[in-house]
Every structure is written in structure tokens, then in C-alpha cells.
Backbone as ProteinMPNN parsed JSONL, in Angstrom:
{"seq_chain_A": "MEKTDINRWLNSNQSWESRIEQMASYIPKDSLVLDIGAGKKILKKFIPTCEHNTLDLQDSTYNCDLNNMTDYLWEGIGIYSHIFCSGVLEYIINLPEFIKHITSKGSTFIISYAGVELNNERKSHRWLNDYRIIDIVTMFLNKNCELIRIQEWQTHTLMVFKKESKNEL", "coords_chain_A": {"N_chain_A": [[-9.227, -8.56, 19.081], [-9.124, -6.756, 16.412], [-10.812, -6.42, 13.559], [-11.052, -6.321, 9.944], [-13.284, -3.502, 8.804], [-15.767, -3.824, 7.061], [-18.157, -3.077, 5.751], [-17.632, -0.167, 5.798], [-15.994, 0.248, 3.866], [-17.194, -0.97, 1.783], [-19.081, 1.042, 1.644], [-18.066, 3.339, 1.236], [-17.427, 6.942, 0.841], [-15.482, 8.787, 0.629], [-13.024, 10.885, -0.503], [-9.385, 10.626, -1.639], [-8.201, 11.879, -3.737], [-6.055, 13.674, -4.408], [-3.576, 13.021, -3.064], [-3.462, 10.492, -4.446], [-3.056, 11.215, -6.872], [-0.349, 12.382, -6.703], [1.218, 10.42, -5.943], [0.989, 8.839, -7.799], [2.322, 10.197, -9.555], [4.877, 9.119, -9.495], [5.165, 6.723, -10.629], [6.304, 5.142, -13.521], [5.856, 5.183, -16.864], [4.102, 2.648, -18.488], [4.342, 0.649, -16.471], [4.087, -2.134, -14.793], [1.582, -2.318, -12.518], [0.252, -2.926, -8.959], [-2.636, -2.482, -7.533], [-3.346, -1.897, -4.363], [-5.835, -2.131, -1.746], [-7.655, -0.596, -3.425], [-10.075, 0.267, -3.92], [-12.134, 3.133, -4.983], [-10.772, 2.851, -7.426], [-8.922, 5.094, -8.332], [-6.374, 5.557, -8.764], [-5.574, 4.451, -11.539], [-6.746, 6.47, -13.479], [-4.534, 7.868, -13.733], [-2.705, 6.683, -14.595], [-2.334, 6.351, -17.347], [-0.733, 4.717, -18.995], [0.138, 2.278, -17.968], [-0.366, -0.979, -16.938], [-2.916, -1.911, -14.969], [-3.895, -3.671, -11.887], [-5.859, -5.098, -9.7], [-6.051, -5.148, -5.792], [-8.792, -5.885, -3.712], [-11.663, -5.4, -1.645], [-13.762, -5.974, -3.341], [-14.887, -6.044, -6.76], [-12.523, -6.367, -8.109], [-9.096, -7.341, -9.559], [-8.308, -9.301, -7.902], [-10.14, -10.257, -5.407], [-10.533, -10.037, -2.028], [-10.114, -9.676, 1.621], [-7.561, -8.22, 3.231], [-6.868, -8.532, 5.756], [-7.306, -11.07, 5.868], [-5.958, -12.407, 4.662], [-4.0, -15.589, 3.469], [-1.06, -17.412, 3.366], [-1.465, -18.952, 0.928], [-3.428, -17.602, -0.619], [-1.77, -15.563, -1.169], [0.359, -16.638, -2.664], [-0.968, -16.757, -5.013], [-0.934, -14.228, -6.422], [0.273, -12.318, -8.92], [3.883, -11.22, -9.901], [4.94, -7.807, -9.697], [5.767, -4.618, -11.322], [5.301, -2.393, -9.741], [3.923, -2.051, -6.492], [1.2, -0.505, -5.15], [0.017, 1.211, -2.336], [-2.216, 3.127, -0.93], [-3.492, 4.891, 1.62], [-4.058, 2.542, 3.442], [-2.451, 1.247, 4.595], [-2.951, 1.822, 7.288], [-4.805, 0.049, 7.78], [-3.961, -2.375, 8.213], [-3.524, -5.289, 10.256], [-2.225, -6.948, 10.973], [0.976, -5.772, 10.406], [3.682, -6.208, 10.001], [3.77, -8.939, 8.661], [2.136, -8.468, 6.181], [3.853, -6.744, 5.168], [6.031, -8.164, 4.299], [4.983, -9.939, 2.476], [3.994, -8.299, 0.539], [6.395, -7.408, -0.643], [7.401, -9.242, -1.396], [6.323, -9.595, -3.771], [7.041, -7.388, -5.72], [8.735, -4.76, -6.988], [9.472, -1.941, -6.642], [7.566, 0.05, -4.448], [5.193, 1.887, -3.584], [4.044, 3.721, -0.772], [1.568, 5.249, 1.332], [1.317, 6.556, 4.709], [-0.043, 7.222, 7.812], [1.562, 8.541, 10.203], [1.963, 7.76, 14.002], [3.116, 9.867, 15.02], [1.883, 12.606, 13.717], [-0.511, 12.285, 14.017], [-2.675, 11.283, 16.331], [-4.896, 10.402, 16.994], [-6.238, 7.751, 16.572], [-7.991, 5.826, 16.782], [-10.836, 7.201, 16.618], [-10.134, 7.541, 13.759], [-10.614, 4.927, 13.125], [-8.451, 3.394, 12.569], [-5.989, 0.633, 12.457], [-3.56, -0.063, 13.383], [-0.835, 1.226, 15.018], [2.06, 2.938, 14.317], [4.938, 4.715, 13.853], [6.599, 6.758, 11.489], [9.152, 5.952, 11.212], [9.405, 3.169, 12.326], [7.714, 2.219, 9.991], [9.44, 2.676, 7.757], [11.676, 1.249, 8.434], [10.629, -1.248, 8.581], [10.801, -1.689, 5.865], [13.21, -1.551, 5.037], [14.253, -3.907, 6.54], [13.619, -5.848, 4.714], [14.805, -5.834, 2.4], [14.894, -3.465, 1.315], [15.057, 0.037, -0.277], [14.915, 2.932, 0.636], [14.074, 5.548, -1.488], [12.594, 7.82, -1.784], [10.805, 10.342, 0.149], [8.074, 11.938, 1.482], [6.289, 14.766, 2.906], [2.516, 14.606, 2.887], [-0.235, 16.665, 3.864], [-1.469, 14.821, 6.753], [0.418, 12.794, 6.451], [2.873, 10.399, 5.303], [4.28, 10.265, 2.088], [6.007, 7.362, 0.545], [8.698, 6.077, -1.321], [9.964, 3.068, -1.901], [12.338, 0.918, -3.018], [13.55, -2.444, -4.023], [16.839, -3.815, -3.086], [19.114, -4.681, -5.348], [20.352, -7.799, -5.818], [23.756, -8.405, -5.691], [25.338, -10.565, -7.275], [28.346, -13.29, -7.036]], "CA_chain_A": [[-8.771, -8.684, 18.067], [-9.713, -5.704, 15.617], [-11.208, -6.726, 12.24], [-11.714, -5.16, 8.903], [-14.73, -2.86, 8.549], [-15.97, -4.255, 5.42], [-19.264, -2.184, 5.447], [-17.285, 0.79, 5.939], [-15.144, 0.342, 2.894], [-18.04, -0.749, 0.591], [-20.035, 2.217, 1.365], [-17.12, 4.809, 1.224], [-17.568, 8.215, -0.018], [-14.541, 9.756, 0.752], [-11.485, 11.058, -1.995], [-8.31, 11.262, -1.151], [-7.643, 11.726, -5.263], [-5.043, 14.337, -4.867], [-2.778, 12.051, -2.663], [-3.14, 9.381, -5.256], [-2.547, 11.829, -7.892], [0.735, 12.979, -6.036], [1.743, 9.098, -5.364], [0.946, 8.409, -8.783], [3.508, 10.916, -10.683], [6.278, 8.109, -8.867], [5.303, 5.521, -11.375], [6.856, 5.345, -15.011], [4.969, 4.934, -18.008], [4.186, 1.404, -18.905], [4.73, -0.179, -15.714], [3.099, -3.028, -14.192], [1.087, -2.073, -10.972], [-0.727, -3.75, -8.54], [-3.052, -1.319, -6.214], [-3.903, -2.708, -2.869], [-6.915, -1.576, -1.331], [-7.628, 0.188, -4.834], [-11.132, 1.085, -3.858], [-12.907, 3.518, -6.464], [-9.501, 2.806, -8.549], [-8.893, 6.289, -8.71], [-5.298, 5.636, -9.68], [-6.207, 3.996, -12.901], [-6.805, 7.618, -14.452], [-3.348, 8.902, -13.373], [-1.52, 6.509, -14.862], [-3.57, 5.475, -18.167], [0.096, 3.87, -20.065], [0.349, 1.318, -17.278], [-1.318, -2.363, -16.272], [-3.415, -1.628, -13.494], [-4.403, -4.747, -11.317], [-6.363, -4.263, -8.271], [-6.442, -6.146, -4.859], [-9.583, -5.328, -3.039], [-12.892, -6.202, -1.209], [-14.746, -6.097, -4.206], [-14.638, -5.451, -8.002], [-11.101, -6.126, -8.091], [-8.638, -8.32, -10.078], [-7.971, -10.049, -6.748], [-11.009, -10.235, -4.305], [-9.922, -10.172, -0.93], [-10.058, -8.924, 2.782], [-6.613, -7.803, 3.493], [-6.65, -9.104, 7.175], [-7.445, -12.446, 6.13], [-4.934, -12.969, 3.372], [-3.352, -16.548, 4.06], [-0.049, -17.659, 2.283], [-1.901, -19.793, -0.072], [-3.863, -16.807, -1.26], [-0.657, -14.5, -1.849], [0.85, -17.306, -3.904], [-1.851, -16.755, -6.475], [-1.018, -13.484, -6.984], [1.741, -12.261, -9.856], [4.783, -10.091, -9.728], [4.89, -6.552, -10.396], [7.314, -3.709, -11.377], [5.1, -1.496, -8.846], [3.057, -2.09, -5.605], [0.778, 0.957, -4.81], [-0.843, 1.072, -1.196], [-2.733, 4.405, -0.809], [-4.378, 4.73, 2.625], [-4.213, 1.142, 3.075], [-1.563, 0.389, 5.757], [-3.661, 1.886, 8.759], [-5.988, -0.889, 8.072], [-3.735, -3.864, 8.501], [-3.644, -5.734, 11.861], [-0.547, -7.65, 11.169], [1.49, -4.983, 9.462], [4.876, -6.726, 9.125], [3.162, -9.835, 7.924], [1.659, -7.995, 5.128], [4.838, -5.831, 4.342], [6.741, -9.495, 4.037], [4.101, -10.391, 1.349], [4.225, -7.297, -0.651], [7.728, -7.347, -1.031], [7.639, -10.74, -2.475], [5.471, -9.417, -5.131], [7.205, -6.228, -6.141], [10.486, -4.297, -6.99], [9.027, -0.894, -6.326], [6.788, 0.053, -3.243], [4.815, 3.328, -2.939], [3.033, 3.808, -0.229], [1.106, 6.672, 2.162], [1.149, 6.072, 6.132], [-0.391, 8.258, 8.761], [2.31, 8.013, 11.424], [1.586, 8.277, 15.43], [3.582, 11.432, 15.077], [1.129, 13.622, 13.489], [-1.803, 11.075, 14.096], [-3.048, 10.394, 17.726], [-6.644, 10.273, 17.092], [-6.073, 6.925, 15.497], [-9.081, 5.39, 16.857], [-11.816, 7.619, 15.597], [-10.081, 7.351, 12.259], [-10.75, 3.31, 12.769], [-6.938, 2.863, 12.188], [-5.985, -0.858, 13.226], [-2.264, -0.005, 14.043], [0.025, 2.294, 15.372], [3.634, 3.014, 14.515], [5.893, 5.729, 13.784], [7.097, 6.647, 10.246], [10.49, 5.103, 11.304], [9.07, 1.632, 12.157], [7.649, 1.622, 8.484], [10.684, 2.794, 7.111], [12.53, -0.021, 9.213], [9.561, -2.968, 8.245], [11.114, -2.124, 4.383], [14.788, -1.914, 5.306], [14.524, -5.285, 6.674], [13.052, -6.485, 3.503], [16.014, -5.262, 1.888], [14.455, -2.262, 0.442], [15.788, 0.994, 0.173], [13.827, 4.264, 0.733], [14.345, 6.445, -2.402], [11.727, 9.084, -2.062], [9.687, 10.774, 1.052], [7.415, 13.373, 1.096], [5.061, 14.756, 3.492], [1.221, 15.168, 2.031], [-1.143, 16.578, 5.061], [-0.728, 14.331, 7.721], [0.575, 11.691, 5.868], [3.733, 10.404, 4.769], [4.365, 9.494, 1.293], [7.351, 7.245, 0.336], [8.948, 4.971, -2.146], [11.302, 1.972, -1.494], [12.961, -0.131, -4.205], [14.243, -3.872, -3.99], [17.919, -3.93, -3.821], [19.333, -5.712, -6.186], [21.679, -8.663, -5.049], [24.914, -8.618, -6.383], [25.852, -11.913, -7.327], [29.482, -13.008, -7.561]], "C_chain_A": [[-9.404, -7.798, 17.331], [-9.995, -6.441, 14.228], [-11.948, -5.674, 11.544], [-13.083, -4.966, 8.999], [-15.176, -3.089, 7.371], [-17.001, -3.263, 5.143], [-18.988, -0.803, 5.126], [-16.694, 0.958, 4.173], [-16.037, 0.448, 1.61], [-19.211, 0.213, 0.661], [-19.042, 3.548, 1.302], [-17.312, 5.81, 0.509], [-16.38, 9.056, -0.324], [-13.335, 9.583, -0.617], [-10.385, 11.438, -1.266], [-7.657, 11.219, -3.041], [-6.358, 12.634, -5.613], [-3.631, 13.568, -3.986], [-2.432, 11.321, -3.726], [-2.525, 9.975, -6.303], [-0.834, 12.197, -7.632], [1.515, 11.612, -6.163], [1.814, 8.448, -6.893], [1.816, 9.039, -10.152], [5.033, 9.741, -10.451], [6.39, 7.2, -9.936], [5.518, 5.796, -13.028], [5.597, 4.801, -15.714], [5.155, 3.514, -18.432], [4.556, 0.436, -17.902], [3.416, -0.908, -15.418], [2.544, -3.063, -12.788], [-0.234, -2.861, -10.483], [-1.257, -2.511, -7.622], [-3.785, -2.116, -5.352], [-4.591, -1.766, -2.103], [-7.36, -0.414, -2.178], [-9.011, 1.008, -5.036], [-12.157, 1.733, -4.995], [-11.911, 3.67, -7.629], [-9.382, 3.927, -9.18], [-7.353, 6.62, -9.502], [-5.234, 5.267, -10.998], [-5.954, 5.383, -14.108], [-5.638, 8.575, -14.41], [-2.268, 8.011, -14.291], [-2.245, 5.171, -16.343], [-2.503, 4.395, -19.505], [0.211, 2.278, -19.511], [-0.587, -0.126, -17.206], [-1.522, -2.277, -14.864], [-4.373, -2.868, -13.102], [-4.52, -4.158, -10.19], [-6.357, -5.823, -7.196], [-7.141, -5.221, -3.644], [-10.629, -5.835, -2.403], [-13.901, -6.746, -2.266], [-14.207, -5.706, -5.521], [-13.343, -5.497, -8.646], [-10.372, -7.457, -9.248], [-8.45, -9.765, -8.926], [-8.742, -9.671, -5.624], [-10.689, -10.953, -3.182], [-9.867, -9.388, 0.513], [-8.693, -9.062, 3.118], [-5.895, -8.509, 4.623], [-7.086, -10.339, 7.451], [-6.655, -13.253, 5.025], [-3.826, -14.256, 3.79], [-1.729, -16.767, 3.23], [-0.463, -17.978, 0.719], [-2.406, -18.87, -1.083], [-2.866, -15.529, -1.973], [0.072, -15.072, -3.172], [0.24, -17.236, -5.128], [-1.68, -15.354, -7.157], [0.624, -13.08, -7.512], [2.776, -11.425, -9.316], [4.456, -8.782, -10.305], [5.936, -5.5, -10.313], [6.833, -3.044, -10.04], [4.078, -1.815, -7.865], [2.732, -0.631, -5.019], [-0.206, 0.933, -3.638], [-1.361, 2.644, -0.792], [-3.596, 4.346, 0.288], [-5.024, 3.521, 3.019], [-3.852, 0.552, 4.211], [-1.991, 0.485, 7.24], [-4.297, 1.016, 9.052], [-5.451, -1.987, 8.413], [-3.548, -3.763, 9.967], [-2.448, -5.829, 11.806], [0.534, -6.982, 10.029], [3.106, -5.71, 8.658], [4.955, -7.761, 8.306], [2.845, -9.26, 6.682], [2.753, -7.205, 4.254], [5.784, -7.302, 3.839], [6.379, -9.856, 2.861], [4.468, -9.476, 0.182], [5.417, -7.073, -1.322], [8.069, -8.206, -1.406], [7.378, -10.45, -3.451], [5.703, -8.341, -6.108], [8.975, -5.913, -6.401], [10.238, -2.766, -6.253], [7.657, -0.598, -5.437], [6.147, 1.499, -3.045], [3.474, 3.566, -2.449], [2.431, 5.362, 0.791], [1.191, 5.49, 3.528], [0.869, 7.0, 7.004], [0.509, 7.983, 9.905], [1.991, 8.546, 12.593], [2.137, 9.546, 15.236], [2.978, 12.49, 14.875], [-0.415, 12.969, 13.557], [-2.674, 10.626, 15.484], [-4.116, 10.289, 17.819], [-6.965, 9.115, 16.111], [-7.332, 5.931, 15.507], [-10.522, 5.62, 16.096], [-11.227, 7.511, 14.273], [-10.765, 5.346, 11.65], [-9.595, 2.729, 12.447], [-6.583, 1.763, 13.306], [-4.507, -1.024, 13.938], [-1.527, 1.171, 14.217], [1.425, 2.425, 15.767], [3.818, 4.212, 13.716], [6.71, 5.722, 12.408], [8.648, 5.546, 10.464], [9.936, 3.697, 11.667], [8.647, 1.329, 10.615], [8.776, 1.675, 7.844], [12.074, 1.348, 7.384], [12.054, -1.539, 8.791], [10.453, -2.961, 6.773], [12.56, -2.134, 4.397], [14.971, -3.243, 5.918], [14.211, -6.147, 5.921], [13.985, -6.104, 2.439], [15.313, -4.378, 0.55], [15.074, -1.062, 0.485], [15.077, 2.051, -0.162], [14.679, 5.283, -0.211], [13.685, 7.788, -2.644], [10.703, 9.212, -0.365], [9.249, 11.934, 1.381], [6.104, 13.44, 2.443], [3.707, 15.478, 2.691], [0.223, 15.124, 3.411], [-0.454, 16.158, 5.847], [-0.164, 13.158, 7.636], [1.94, 11.632, 5.245], [3.644, 9.561, 3.35], [5.974, 8.555, 1.155], [7.317, 5.838, -0.356], [9.901, 4.072, -1.787], [11.183, 1.005, -2.688], [13.914, -1.072, -3.49], [15.43, -3.488, -3.971], [18.229, -4.738, -4.63], [20.467, -6.561, -5.23], [22.651, -8.942, -6.355], [25.361, -10.05, -6.344], [27.536, -12.153, -8.159], [29.692, -14.231, -8.608]], "O_chain_A": [[-10.613, -7.94, 17.516], [-9.061, -7.171, 13.896], [-12.756, -4.797, 11.849], [-13.933, -5.834, 9.202], [-14.806, -2.274, 6.526], [-16.731, -2.508, 4.21], [-19.739, -0.163, 4.391], [-17.116, 1.854, 3.442], [-15.963, 1.289, 0.714], [-20.153, 0.188, -0.131], [-19.496, 4.692, 1.336], [-17.39, 5.565, -0.695], [-16.269, 9.836, -1.27], [-12.973, 8.649, -1.332], [-10.348, 12.348, -0.439], [-6.716, 10.501, -3.377], [-5.714, 12.533, -6.657], [-2.564, 13.722, -4.581], [-1.26, 11.343, -4.1], [-1.513, 9.448, -6.765], [-0.151, 12.239, -8.655], [2.663, 11.79, -6.57], [2.666, 7.592, -7.132], [1.935, 8.586, -11.291], [5.996, 9.686, -11.215], [7.509, 6.816, -10.276], [4.861, 6.645, -13.629], [4.639, 4.179, -15.253], [6.289, 3.143, -18.733], [5.075, -0.61, -18.294], [2.242, -0.598, -15.62], [3.045, -3.815, -11.952], [-1.235, -3.257, -11.08], [-0.497, -1.708, -7.081], [-4.706, -2.88, -5.643], [-4.078, -0.691, -1.792], [-7.436, 0.701, -1.66], [-9.223, 1.939, -5.814], [-12.845, 1.043, -5.747], [-12.1, 4.41, -8.595], [-9.63, 4.015, -10.383], [-7.108, 7.446, -10.381], [-4.633, 6.11, -11.666], [-5.299, 5.379, -15.15], [-5.632, 9.72, -14.862], [-1.193, 8.482, -14.661], [-2.487, 3.965, -16.373], [-2.936, 3.7, -20.424], [0.333, 1.293, -20.239], [-1.747, 0.038, -17.584], [-0.764, -2.457, -13.911], [-5.394, -3.125, -13.74], [-3.886, -3.243, -9.666], [-6.539, -6.999, -7.514], [-6.642, -4.35, -2.932], [-10.639, -7.055, -2.564], [-14.663, -7.7, -2.113], [-13.149, -5.077, -5.543], [-13.062, -4.778, -9.605], [-11.08, -8.37, -9.671], [-8.477, -10.958, -9.231], [-8.262, -8.864, -4.828], [-10.557, -12.177, -3.161], [-9.471, -8.232, 0.366], [-8.449, -10.241, 3.378], [-4.751, -8.961, 4.591], [-7.282, -10.828, 8.564], [-6.766, -14.428, 4.674], [-2.821, -13.922, 4.418], [-1.508, -15.921, 2.363], [-0.013, -17.494, -0.319], [-2.077, -19.034, -2.258], [-3.119, -14.811, -2.94], [0.33, -14.503, -4.232], [0.779, -17.583, -6.179], [-2.152, -15.181, -8.28], [1.702, -13.313, -6.964], [2.554, -10.893, -8.228], [3.756, -8.68, -11.313], [6.811, -5.459, -9.449], [7.67, -3.004, -9.138], [3.005, -1.901, -8.464], [3.538, 0.184, -4.572], [-1.351, 0.611, -3.953], [-0.482, 3.286, -0.216], [-4.623, 3.71, 0.048], [-6.244, 3.361, 2.992], [-4.466, -0.327, 4.815], [-1.675, -0.274, 8.155], [-4.59, 0.805, 10.228], [-6.201, -2.802, 8.949], [-3.446, -2.779, 10.698], [-1.623, -5.103, 12.36], [0.854, -7.56, 8.991], [3.505, -5.749, 7.494], [5.79, -7.843, 7.405], [3.579, -9.788, 5.847], [2.679, -7.021, 3.039], [6.2, -7.195, 2.685], [7.263, -10.136, 2.052], [5.07, -9.788, -0.846], [5.47, -6.598, -2.457], [9.2, -8.204, -1.891], [8.068, -10.912, -4.359], [4.984, -8.173, -7.093], [9.993, -6.549, -6.127], [10.913, -2.529, -5.251], [6.634, -1.123, -5.875], [6.727, 2.244, -2.255], [2.375, 3.632, -2.999], [3.073, 6.412, 0.767], [1.159, 4.259, 3.525], [1.75, 7.861, 7.004], [0.129, 7.071, 10.639], [1.696, 9.741, 12.576], [1.298, 10.44, 15.343], [3.242, 13.456, 15.591], [-1.343, 13.497, 12.944], [-3.287, 9.559, 15.491], [-4.514, 10.016, 18.952], [-7.682, 9.245, 15.119], [-7.686, 5.322, 14.497], [-11.161, 4.858, 15.371], [-12.129, 7.338, 13.453], [-11.109, 4.816, 10.594], [-9.615, 1.569, 12.035], [-6.754, 1.832, 14.523], [-4.261, -1.852, 14.816], [-1.696, 2.111, 13.44], [1.957, 2.212, 16.857], [2.935, 4.66, 12.984], [7.448, 4.763, 12.182], [8.936, 4.55, 9.801], [10.324, 2.958, 10.761], [9.127, 0.361, 10.026], [9.164, 0.638, 7.307], [12.951, 0.826, 6.697], [12.706, -2.578, 8.69], [10.855, -4.064, 6.401], [13.083, -2.896, 3.584], [16.094, -3.706, 5.718], [14.43, -7.314, 6.245], [13.441, -6.202, 1.339], [15.261, -4.585, -0.663], [15.821, -0.991, 1.461], [14.591, 2.11, -1.291], [15.747, 5.771, 0.159], [14.055, 8.651, -3.439], [10.055, 8.275, 0.101], [9.983, 12.905, 1.562], [5.317, 12.565, 2.803], [3.746, 16.539, 2.068], [-0.103, 14.083, 3.981], [0.707, 16.506, 6.06], [-0.167, 12.412, 8.615], [2.318, 12.645, 4.655], [3.111, 8.452, 3.306], [6.992, 9.055, 1.634], [6.54, 4.892, -0.228], [10.856, 4.604, -1.22], [10.174, 0.478, -3.158], [14.779, -0.767, -2.668], [15.597, -2.638, -4.846], [17.504, -5.732, -4.682], [21.166, -6.164, -4.299], [22.457, -9.432, -7.468], [25.726, -10.572, -5.291], [27.947, -11.647, -9.203], [30.707, -14.283, -9.303]]}, "name": "protein", "num_of_chains": 1, "seq": "MEKTDINRWLNSNQSWESRIEQMASYIPKDSLVLDIGAGKKILKKFIPTCEHNTLDLQDSTYNCDLNNMTDYLWEGIGIYSHIFCSGVLEYIINLPEFIKHITSKGSTFIISYAGVELNNERKSHRWLNDYRIIDIVTMFLNKNCELIRIQEWQTHTLMVFKKESKNEL"}
């Protein structure tokens, strides 16, 4: 079983700032945002009017290893208007379970994913799963989320999902 390469993330010097800036443009002013896998917290500078909380390995609102989150730990995380995941889904071992949890914690989900369609060298990136973009979309649709935006960014796909309102009779 693969596991999180914690040392890689603690020592990362890589920057994905232009992708984060593009994704940040999908977040309205004054939103309550949970930035999952926040890293250097680049998102914060692009959403200055928003409340920005983080879920990451260190120095975060919530410190954790995303591949070792229990149901109990997820219960301690609040509810957010926007959940932001840039460059993190590829490193989640049980992605369907992860999506189940994040869709219970927010109403809008802004994500990036490098699907197998454009990225066949997955092991060299140390990615821990192998999904097509349609698989990612289907996982969110199965959690009553609607795809409201999709856009290519280099070899990644940027997507915005919104939880469908439940019509009560």
C-alpha cells in the first residue's frame, strides 16, 4: 500500500501559483474557504476578503495526513462555503472516500486533477491514484454535486462543483 511521502511535502520548493490564481478567481468575495493541502498558503493572497482555513501536514488550521484521516477527525472540521483542492487529489489513496468527506463539509468544490488522459507518467510524479477526468466528475455527481465549470490548465483539469439544492415539498 502506498503512503503519503511526508518529507516531500515538508521540503517542497515547487510553485503552482498561476494555477492557484486561476482557481482563486472562482471564489466570490467574503467566502468561507477550506484550503486542503494548502502548502505555502498561496491561495490566501488571492482571496484577501475571504476567511481562509487550511488542512495540511503542518502549520495549518487543521494539521493532518490526508491519507490517514479517520471519520472522527473529519467530524471535527467545520462547514465551509468553498472547499479548495489544488494539486492534492492525485496524492489521495482512497479518493472516493476523500470526496465523500469533503462533500459533507462544503457546498462548492474547486479542484484540480491531472487525469490519466494527459498524464501517463504518474509514478514519476509519485501520484497515488490513476483516474480519468470522467471518473472524478462521476464521483462528485454521485455525491449530488453538479459540475458548473471545467477548464484545462496545462496538463491539469480545473473543475468547480456545486452541491445541488434539495427541493423540499
